[in-house]
Short mmCIF file of C-alpha atoms and ligand atoms in Angstrom, two decimals:
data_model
loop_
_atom_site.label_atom_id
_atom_site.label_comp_id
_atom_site.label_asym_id
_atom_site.label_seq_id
_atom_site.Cartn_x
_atom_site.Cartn_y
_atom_site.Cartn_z
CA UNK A 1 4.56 -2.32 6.24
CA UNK A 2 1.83 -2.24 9.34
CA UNK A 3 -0.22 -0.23 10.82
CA UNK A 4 -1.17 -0.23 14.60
CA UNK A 5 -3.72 -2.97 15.55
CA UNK A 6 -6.77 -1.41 14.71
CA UNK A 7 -10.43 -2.66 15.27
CA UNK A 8 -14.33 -1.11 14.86
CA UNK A 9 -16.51 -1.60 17.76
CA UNK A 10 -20.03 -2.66 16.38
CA UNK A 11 -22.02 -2.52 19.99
CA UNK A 12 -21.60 -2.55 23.25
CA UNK A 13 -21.42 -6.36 23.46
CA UNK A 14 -18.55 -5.81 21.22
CA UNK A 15 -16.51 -3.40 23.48
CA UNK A 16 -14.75 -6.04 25.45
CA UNK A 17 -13.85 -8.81 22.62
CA UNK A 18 -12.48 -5.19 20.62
CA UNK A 19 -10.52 -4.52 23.15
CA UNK A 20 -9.02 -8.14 23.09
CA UNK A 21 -8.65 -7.86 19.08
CA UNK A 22 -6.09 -5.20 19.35
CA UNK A 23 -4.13 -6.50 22.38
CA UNK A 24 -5.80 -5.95 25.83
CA UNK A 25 -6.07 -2.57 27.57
CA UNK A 26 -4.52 0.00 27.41
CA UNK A 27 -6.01 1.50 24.40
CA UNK A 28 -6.24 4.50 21.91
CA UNK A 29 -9.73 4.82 21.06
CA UNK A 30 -10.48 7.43 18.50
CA UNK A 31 -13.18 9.21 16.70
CA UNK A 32 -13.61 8.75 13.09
CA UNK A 33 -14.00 12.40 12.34
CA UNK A 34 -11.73 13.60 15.08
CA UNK A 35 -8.61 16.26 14.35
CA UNK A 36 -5.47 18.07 15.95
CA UNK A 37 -5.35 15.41 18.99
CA UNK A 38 -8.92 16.24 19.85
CA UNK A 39 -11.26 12.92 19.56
CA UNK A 40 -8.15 10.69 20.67
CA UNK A 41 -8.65 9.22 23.93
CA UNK A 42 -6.10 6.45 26.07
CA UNK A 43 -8.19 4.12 28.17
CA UNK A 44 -6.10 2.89 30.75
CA UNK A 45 -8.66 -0.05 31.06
CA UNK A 46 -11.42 -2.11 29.44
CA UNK A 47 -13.89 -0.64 32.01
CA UNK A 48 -12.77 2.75 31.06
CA UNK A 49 -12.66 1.80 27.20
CA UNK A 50 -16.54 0.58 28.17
CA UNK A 51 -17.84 3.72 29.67
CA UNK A 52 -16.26 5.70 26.65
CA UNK A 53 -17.33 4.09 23.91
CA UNK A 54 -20.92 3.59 24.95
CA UNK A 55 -20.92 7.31 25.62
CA UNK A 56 -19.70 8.15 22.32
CA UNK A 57 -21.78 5.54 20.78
CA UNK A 58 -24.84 7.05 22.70
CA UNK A 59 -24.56 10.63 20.48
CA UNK A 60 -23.86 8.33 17.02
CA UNK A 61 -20.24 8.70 16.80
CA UNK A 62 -18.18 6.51 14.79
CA UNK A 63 -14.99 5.18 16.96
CA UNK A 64 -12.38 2.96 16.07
CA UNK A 65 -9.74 1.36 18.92
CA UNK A 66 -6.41 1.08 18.57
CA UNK A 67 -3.46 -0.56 20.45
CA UNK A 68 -1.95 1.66 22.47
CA UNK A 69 2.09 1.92 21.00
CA UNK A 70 3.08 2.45 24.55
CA UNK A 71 7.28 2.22 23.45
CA UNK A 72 6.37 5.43 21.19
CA UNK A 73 6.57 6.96 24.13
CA UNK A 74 4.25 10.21 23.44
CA UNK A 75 6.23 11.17 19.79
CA UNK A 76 5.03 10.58 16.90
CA UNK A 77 7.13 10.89 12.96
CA UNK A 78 5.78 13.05 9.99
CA UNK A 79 7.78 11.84 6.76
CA UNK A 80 6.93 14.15 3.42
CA UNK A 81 7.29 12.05 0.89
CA UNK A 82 7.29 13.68 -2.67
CA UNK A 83 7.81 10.92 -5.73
CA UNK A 84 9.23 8.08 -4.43
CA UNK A 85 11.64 9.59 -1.94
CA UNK A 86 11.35 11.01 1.77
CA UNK A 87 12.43 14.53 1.36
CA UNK A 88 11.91 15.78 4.95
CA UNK A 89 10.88 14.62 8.12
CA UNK A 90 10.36 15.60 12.00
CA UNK A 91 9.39 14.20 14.76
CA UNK A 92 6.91 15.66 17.02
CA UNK A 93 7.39 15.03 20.73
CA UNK A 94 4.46 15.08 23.24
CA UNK A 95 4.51 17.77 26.14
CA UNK A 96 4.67 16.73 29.65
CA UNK A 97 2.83 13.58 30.27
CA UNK A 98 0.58 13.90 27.57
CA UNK A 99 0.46 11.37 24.65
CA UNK A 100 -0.33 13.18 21.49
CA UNK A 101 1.81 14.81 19.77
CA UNK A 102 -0.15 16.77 18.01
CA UNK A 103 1.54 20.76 17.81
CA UNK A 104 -2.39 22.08 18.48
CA UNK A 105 -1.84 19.79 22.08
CA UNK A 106 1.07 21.38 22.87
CA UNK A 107 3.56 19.29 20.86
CA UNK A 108 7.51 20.16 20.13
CA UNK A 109 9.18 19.41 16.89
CA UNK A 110 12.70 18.53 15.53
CA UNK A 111 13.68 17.57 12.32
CA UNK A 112 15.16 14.03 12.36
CA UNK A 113 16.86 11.74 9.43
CA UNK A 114 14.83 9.32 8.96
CA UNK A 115 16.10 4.96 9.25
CA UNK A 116 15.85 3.54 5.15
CA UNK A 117 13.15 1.23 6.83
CA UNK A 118 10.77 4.03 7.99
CA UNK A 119 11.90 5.99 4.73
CA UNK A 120 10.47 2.52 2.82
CA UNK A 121 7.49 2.19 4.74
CA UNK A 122 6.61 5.75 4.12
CA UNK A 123 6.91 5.64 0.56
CA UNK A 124 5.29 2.61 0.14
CA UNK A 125 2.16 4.10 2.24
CA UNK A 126 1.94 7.15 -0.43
CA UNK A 127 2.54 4.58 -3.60
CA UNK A 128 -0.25 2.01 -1.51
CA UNK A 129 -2.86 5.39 -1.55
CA UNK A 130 -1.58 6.63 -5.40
CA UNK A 131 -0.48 9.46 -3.76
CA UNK A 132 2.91 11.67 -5.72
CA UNK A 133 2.98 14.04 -2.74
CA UNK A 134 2.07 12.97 1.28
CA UNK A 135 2.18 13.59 4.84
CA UNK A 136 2.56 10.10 6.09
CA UNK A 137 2.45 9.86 10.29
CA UNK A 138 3.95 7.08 11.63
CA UNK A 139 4.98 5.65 15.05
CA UNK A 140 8.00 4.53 16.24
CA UNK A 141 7.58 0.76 17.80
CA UNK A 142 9.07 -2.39 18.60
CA UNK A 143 7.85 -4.02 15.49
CA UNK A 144 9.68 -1.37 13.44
CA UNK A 145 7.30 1.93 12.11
CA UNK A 146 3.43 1.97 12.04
CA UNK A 147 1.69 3.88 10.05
CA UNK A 148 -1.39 5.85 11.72
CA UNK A 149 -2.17 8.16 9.01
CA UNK A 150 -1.25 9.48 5.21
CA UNK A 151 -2.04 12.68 4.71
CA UNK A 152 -2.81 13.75 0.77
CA UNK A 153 -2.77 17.50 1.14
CA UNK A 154 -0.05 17.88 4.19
CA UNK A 155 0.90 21.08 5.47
CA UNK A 156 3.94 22.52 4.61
CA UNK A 157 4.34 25.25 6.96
CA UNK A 158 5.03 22.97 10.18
CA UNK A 159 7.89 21.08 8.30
CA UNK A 160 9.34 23.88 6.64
CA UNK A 161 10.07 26.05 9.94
CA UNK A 162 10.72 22.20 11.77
CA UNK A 163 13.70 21.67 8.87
CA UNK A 164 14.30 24.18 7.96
CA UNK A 165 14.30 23.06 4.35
CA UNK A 166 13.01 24.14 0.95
CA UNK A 167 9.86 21.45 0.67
CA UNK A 168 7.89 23.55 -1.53
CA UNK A 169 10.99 23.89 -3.93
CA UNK A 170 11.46 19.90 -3.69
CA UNK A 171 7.62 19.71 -5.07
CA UNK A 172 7.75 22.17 -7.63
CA UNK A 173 10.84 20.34 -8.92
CA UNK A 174 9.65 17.34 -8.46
CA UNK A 175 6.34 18.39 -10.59
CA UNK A 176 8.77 19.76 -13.66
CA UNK A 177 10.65 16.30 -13.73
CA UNK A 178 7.45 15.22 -14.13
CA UNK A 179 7.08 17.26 -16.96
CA UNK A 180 10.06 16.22 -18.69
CA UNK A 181 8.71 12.47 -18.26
CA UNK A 182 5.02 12.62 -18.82
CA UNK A 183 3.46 9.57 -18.07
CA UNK A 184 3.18 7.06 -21.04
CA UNK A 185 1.03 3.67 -21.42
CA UNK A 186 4.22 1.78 -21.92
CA UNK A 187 2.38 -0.93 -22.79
CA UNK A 188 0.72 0.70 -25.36
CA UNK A 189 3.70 2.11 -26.90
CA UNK A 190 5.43 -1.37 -26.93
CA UNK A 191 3.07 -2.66 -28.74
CA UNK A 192 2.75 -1.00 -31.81
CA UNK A 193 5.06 -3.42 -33.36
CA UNK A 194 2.73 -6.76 -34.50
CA UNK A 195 3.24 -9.32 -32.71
CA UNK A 196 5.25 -7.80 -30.55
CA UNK A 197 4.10 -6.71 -26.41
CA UNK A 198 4.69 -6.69 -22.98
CA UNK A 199 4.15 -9.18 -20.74
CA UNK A 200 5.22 -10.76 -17.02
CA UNK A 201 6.36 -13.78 -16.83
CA UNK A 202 7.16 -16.57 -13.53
CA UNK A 203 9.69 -18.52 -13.56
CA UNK A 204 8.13 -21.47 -11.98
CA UNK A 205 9.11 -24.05 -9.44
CA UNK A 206 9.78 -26.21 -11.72
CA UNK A 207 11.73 -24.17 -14.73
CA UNK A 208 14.64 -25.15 -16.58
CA UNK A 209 15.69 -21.37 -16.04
CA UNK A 210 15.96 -21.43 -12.35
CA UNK A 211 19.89 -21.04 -11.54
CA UNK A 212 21.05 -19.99 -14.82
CA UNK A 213 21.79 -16.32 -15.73
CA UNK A 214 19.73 -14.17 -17.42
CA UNK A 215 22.15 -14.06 -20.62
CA UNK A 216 22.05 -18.44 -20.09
CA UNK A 217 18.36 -18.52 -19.64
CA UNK A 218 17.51 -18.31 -23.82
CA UNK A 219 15.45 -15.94 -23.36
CA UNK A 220 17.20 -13.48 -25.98
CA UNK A 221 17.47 -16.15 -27.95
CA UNK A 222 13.42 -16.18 -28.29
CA UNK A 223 13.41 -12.68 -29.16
CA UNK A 224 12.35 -11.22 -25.60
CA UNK A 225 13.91 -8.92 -22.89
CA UNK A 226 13.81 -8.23 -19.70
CA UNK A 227 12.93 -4.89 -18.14
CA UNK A 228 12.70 -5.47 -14.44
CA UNK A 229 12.61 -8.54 -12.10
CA UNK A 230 10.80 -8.74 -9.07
CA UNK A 231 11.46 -11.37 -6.49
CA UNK A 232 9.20 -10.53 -3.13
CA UNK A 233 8.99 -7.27 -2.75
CA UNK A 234 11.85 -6.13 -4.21
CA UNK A 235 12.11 -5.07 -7.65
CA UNK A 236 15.28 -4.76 -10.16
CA UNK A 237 15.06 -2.34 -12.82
CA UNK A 238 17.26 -3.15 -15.86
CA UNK A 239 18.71 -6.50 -14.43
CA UNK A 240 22.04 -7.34 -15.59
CA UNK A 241 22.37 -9.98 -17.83
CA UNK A 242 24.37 -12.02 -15.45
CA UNK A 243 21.74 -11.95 -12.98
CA UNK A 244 20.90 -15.69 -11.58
CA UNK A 245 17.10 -16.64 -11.99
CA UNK A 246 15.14 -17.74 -8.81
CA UNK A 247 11.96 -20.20 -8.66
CA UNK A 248 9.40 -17.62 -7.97
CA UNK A 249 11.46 -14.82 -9.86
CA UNK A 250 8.71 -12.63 -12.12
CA UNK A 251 10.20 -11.13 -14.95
CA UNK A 252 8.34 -7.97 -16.69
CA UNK A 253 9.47 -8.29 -20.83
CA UNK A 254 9.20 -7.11 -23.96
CA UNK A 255 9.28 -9.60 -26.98
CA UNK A 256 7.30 -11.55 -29.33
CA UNK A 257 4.20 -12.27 -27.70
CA UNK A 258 3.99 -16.01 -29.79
CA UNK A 259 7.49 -16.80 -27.66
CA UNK A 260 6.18 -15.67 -24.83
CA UNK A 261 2.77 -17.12 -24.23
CA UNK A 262 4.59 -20.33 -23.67
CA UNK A 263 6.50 -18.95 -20.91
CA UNK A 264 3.17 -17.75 -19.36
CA UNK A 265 2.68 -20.01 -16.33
CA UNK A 266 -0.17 -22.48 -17.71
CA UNK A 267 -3.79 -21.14 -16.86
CA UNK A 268 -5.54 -23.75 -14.06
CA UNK A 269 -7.66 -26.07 -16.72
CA UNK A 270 -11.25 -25.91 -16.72
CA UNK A 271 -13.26 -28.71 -15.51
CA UNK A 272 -14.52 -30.76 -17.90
CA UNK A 273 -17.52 -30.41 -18.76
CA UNK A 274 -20.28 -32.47 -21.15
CA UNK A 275 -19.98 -31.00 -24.90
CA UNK A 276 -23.10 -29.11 -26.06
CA UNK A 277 -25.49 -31.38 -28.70
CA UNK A 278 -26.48 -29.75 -31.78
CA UNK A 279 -29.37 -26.93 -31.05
CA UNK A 280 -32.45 -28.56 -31.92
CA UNK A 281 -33.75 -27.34 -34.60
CA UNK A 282 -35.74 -23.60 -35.10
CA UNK A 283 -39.30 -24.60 -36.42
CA UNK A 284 -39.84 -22.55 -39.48
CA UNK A 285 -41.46 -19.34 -39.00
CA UNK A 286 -44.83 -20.31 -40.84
CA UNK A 287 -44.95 -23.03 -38.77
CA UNK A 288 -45.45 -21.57 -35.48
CA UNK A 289 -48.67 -22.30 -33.72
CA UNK A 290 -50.98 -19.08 -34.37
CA UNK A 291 -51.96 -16.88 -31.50
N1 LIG B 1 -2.19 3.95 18.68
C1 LIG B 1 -1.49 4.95 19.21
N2 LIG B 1 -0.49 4.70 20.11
C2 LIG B 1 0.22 5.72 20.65
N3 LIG B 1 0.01 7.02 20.38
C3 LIG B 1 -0.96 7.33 19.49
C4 LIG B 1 -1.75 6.31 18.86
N4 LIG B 1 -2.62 6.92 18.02
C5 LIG B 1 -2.40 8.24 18.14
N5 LIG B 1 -1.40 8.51 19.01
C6 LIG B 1 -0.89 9.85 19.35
O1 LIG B 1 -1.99 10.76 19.29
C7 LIG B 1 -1.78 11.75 18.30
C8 LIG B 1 -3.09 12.07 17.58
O2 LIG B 1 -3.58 10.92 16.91
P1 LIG B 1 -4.07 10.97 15.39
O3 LIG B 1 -3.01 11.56 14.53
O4 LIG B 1 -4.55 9.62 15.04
O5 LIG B 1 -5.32 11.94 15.46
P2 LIG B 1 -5.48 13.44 14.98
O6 LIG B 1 -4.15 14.11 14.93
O7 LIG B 1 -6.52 14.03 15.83
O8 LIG B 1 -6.06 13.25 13.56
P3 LIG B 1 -5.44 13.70 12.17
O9 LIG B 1 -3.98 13.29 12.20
O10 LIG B 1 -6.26 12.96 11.20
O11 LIG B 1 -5.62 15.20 12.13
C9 LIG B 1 -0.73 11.17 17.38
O12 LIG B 1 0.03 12.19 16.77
C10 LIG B 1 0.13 10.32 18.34
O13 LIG B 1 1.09 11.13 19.01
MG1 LIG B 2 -2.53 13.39 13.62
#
């Protein structure tokens, strides 16, 4: 998941190598506080980019610069994202040669299905801000979908009459599954049991359990199962047992902690150190020297 190259600008020294950061000109500079499209400026050039940002500078305004996603080509993609699925999204086209997209700048929308990589990167941009329910902007560009913004109180008005579909129903649906599931500390829960917890374990570079199957591995045998396996950034949920182990592989379990803390990929040893001589010895209370 990316967003676009972004930089701050700390001076006006600072202008120039900024500009450089995020690509060369031309550039999106933008005001911190800025809203519907107003605040967001393209500067065809650094000399441009230079005379802006040392006049916004000069009345204390906070600006940020931005590459310019030229291939975007003035449209920009609002995904709502409710749990952990997109439920709607539409794309919001620029008017004329204009290059915000913003409705308030004169924008068009259409509702548009959404690619499983820009559905991915939108819900991992909510889960990234611990947001259930969000707007999350993104723009469409050679290096796959950027995300310029997530949004944790987005309209849904604009969508709505864009989709024409029932977002507010999705939520409120989405909110009464979450009633039927109310959040639990697993963990907690798990461990009532003595002796007994959750835990994640690696399987290191070097394991014994690298190739064979989860069923082959022995780690039933040591009293300890596996709830979900992530390798990168994908995770399994209930991995079958004939699922083949990968160095790397981390494994989320339940079982006797005892078994498991020798599965726990060894702490880095601390450096040795001299061992502490006896405390010398406290002198007696009556025979400290008298003030
Ligand atoms: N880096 C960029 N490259 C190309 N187009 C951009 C870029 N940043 C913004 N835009 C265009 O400008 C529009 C407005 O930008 P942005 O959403 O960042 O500001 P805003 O709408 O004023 O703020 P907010 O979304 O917080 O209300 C975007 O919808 C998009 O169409
Ligand atoms: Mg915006």
């Amino acid at each position: 998941m990316g967003i676009p190259a972004t930089t701050f600008v700390r001076d006006r020294n600072d202008v120039l190598p900024a500009v450089e950061r995020v690509g060369g000109a031309p550039v999106v500079i933008k005001l911190l506080e800025g809203t519907q499209g107003i605040g967001v400026i393209l500067a065809p050039d650094k000399k441009v980019a230079e005379a802006v940002i040392e006049t916004l500078q000069s009345t204390k305004q906070n600006v940020l610069i931005q590459r310019f996603v030229a291939e975007s080509k003035g449209r920009d993609i609002r995904a709502l994202v409710v749990g952990d699925r997109v439920v709607a999204a539409m794309r919001r086209t620029a008017q004329g040669d204009e290059f915000r997209s913003n409705v308030h700048r004169g924008g068009t929308t259409e509702i548009v299905k959404l690619d499983p990589e820009s559905q991915r990167v939108a819900v991992q941009a909510a889960q990234i801000m611990g947001l259930k329910i969000a707007g999350v902007d993104m723009l469409e560009s050679d290096l796959g979908p950027l995300v310029m913004e997530v949004n944790s109180s987005p309209g849904l008005q604009g969508i709505e009459t864009a989709t024409d579909l029932d977002i507010a129903g999705a939520i409120i649906d989405f909110i009464a599954n979450q009633v039927a599931f109310p959040e639990l500390d697993v963990r907690q829960r798990l461990s009532v049991s003595a002796g007994y917890g959750v835990a994640e374990l690696q399987i290191g570079e070097g394991s014994g359990m690298i190739g064979a199957s989860i069923a082959d591995s022995g780690l039933r045998e040591r009293d300890i199962s596996v709830l979900t396996l992530s390798r990168g950034t994908k995770v399994v949920p209930n991995p079958k047992s004939s699922r083949v182990l990968e160095s790397n592989d981390r494994l989320l379990c339940f079982g006797e902690l005892e078994s498991m803390r020798d599965l726990v990929p060894a702490r880095r040893r601390r450096r040795a150190r001299p061992k502490l001589g006896p405390l010398p010895p406290q002198p007696h209370e009556d025979e400290q020297p008298s003030a």
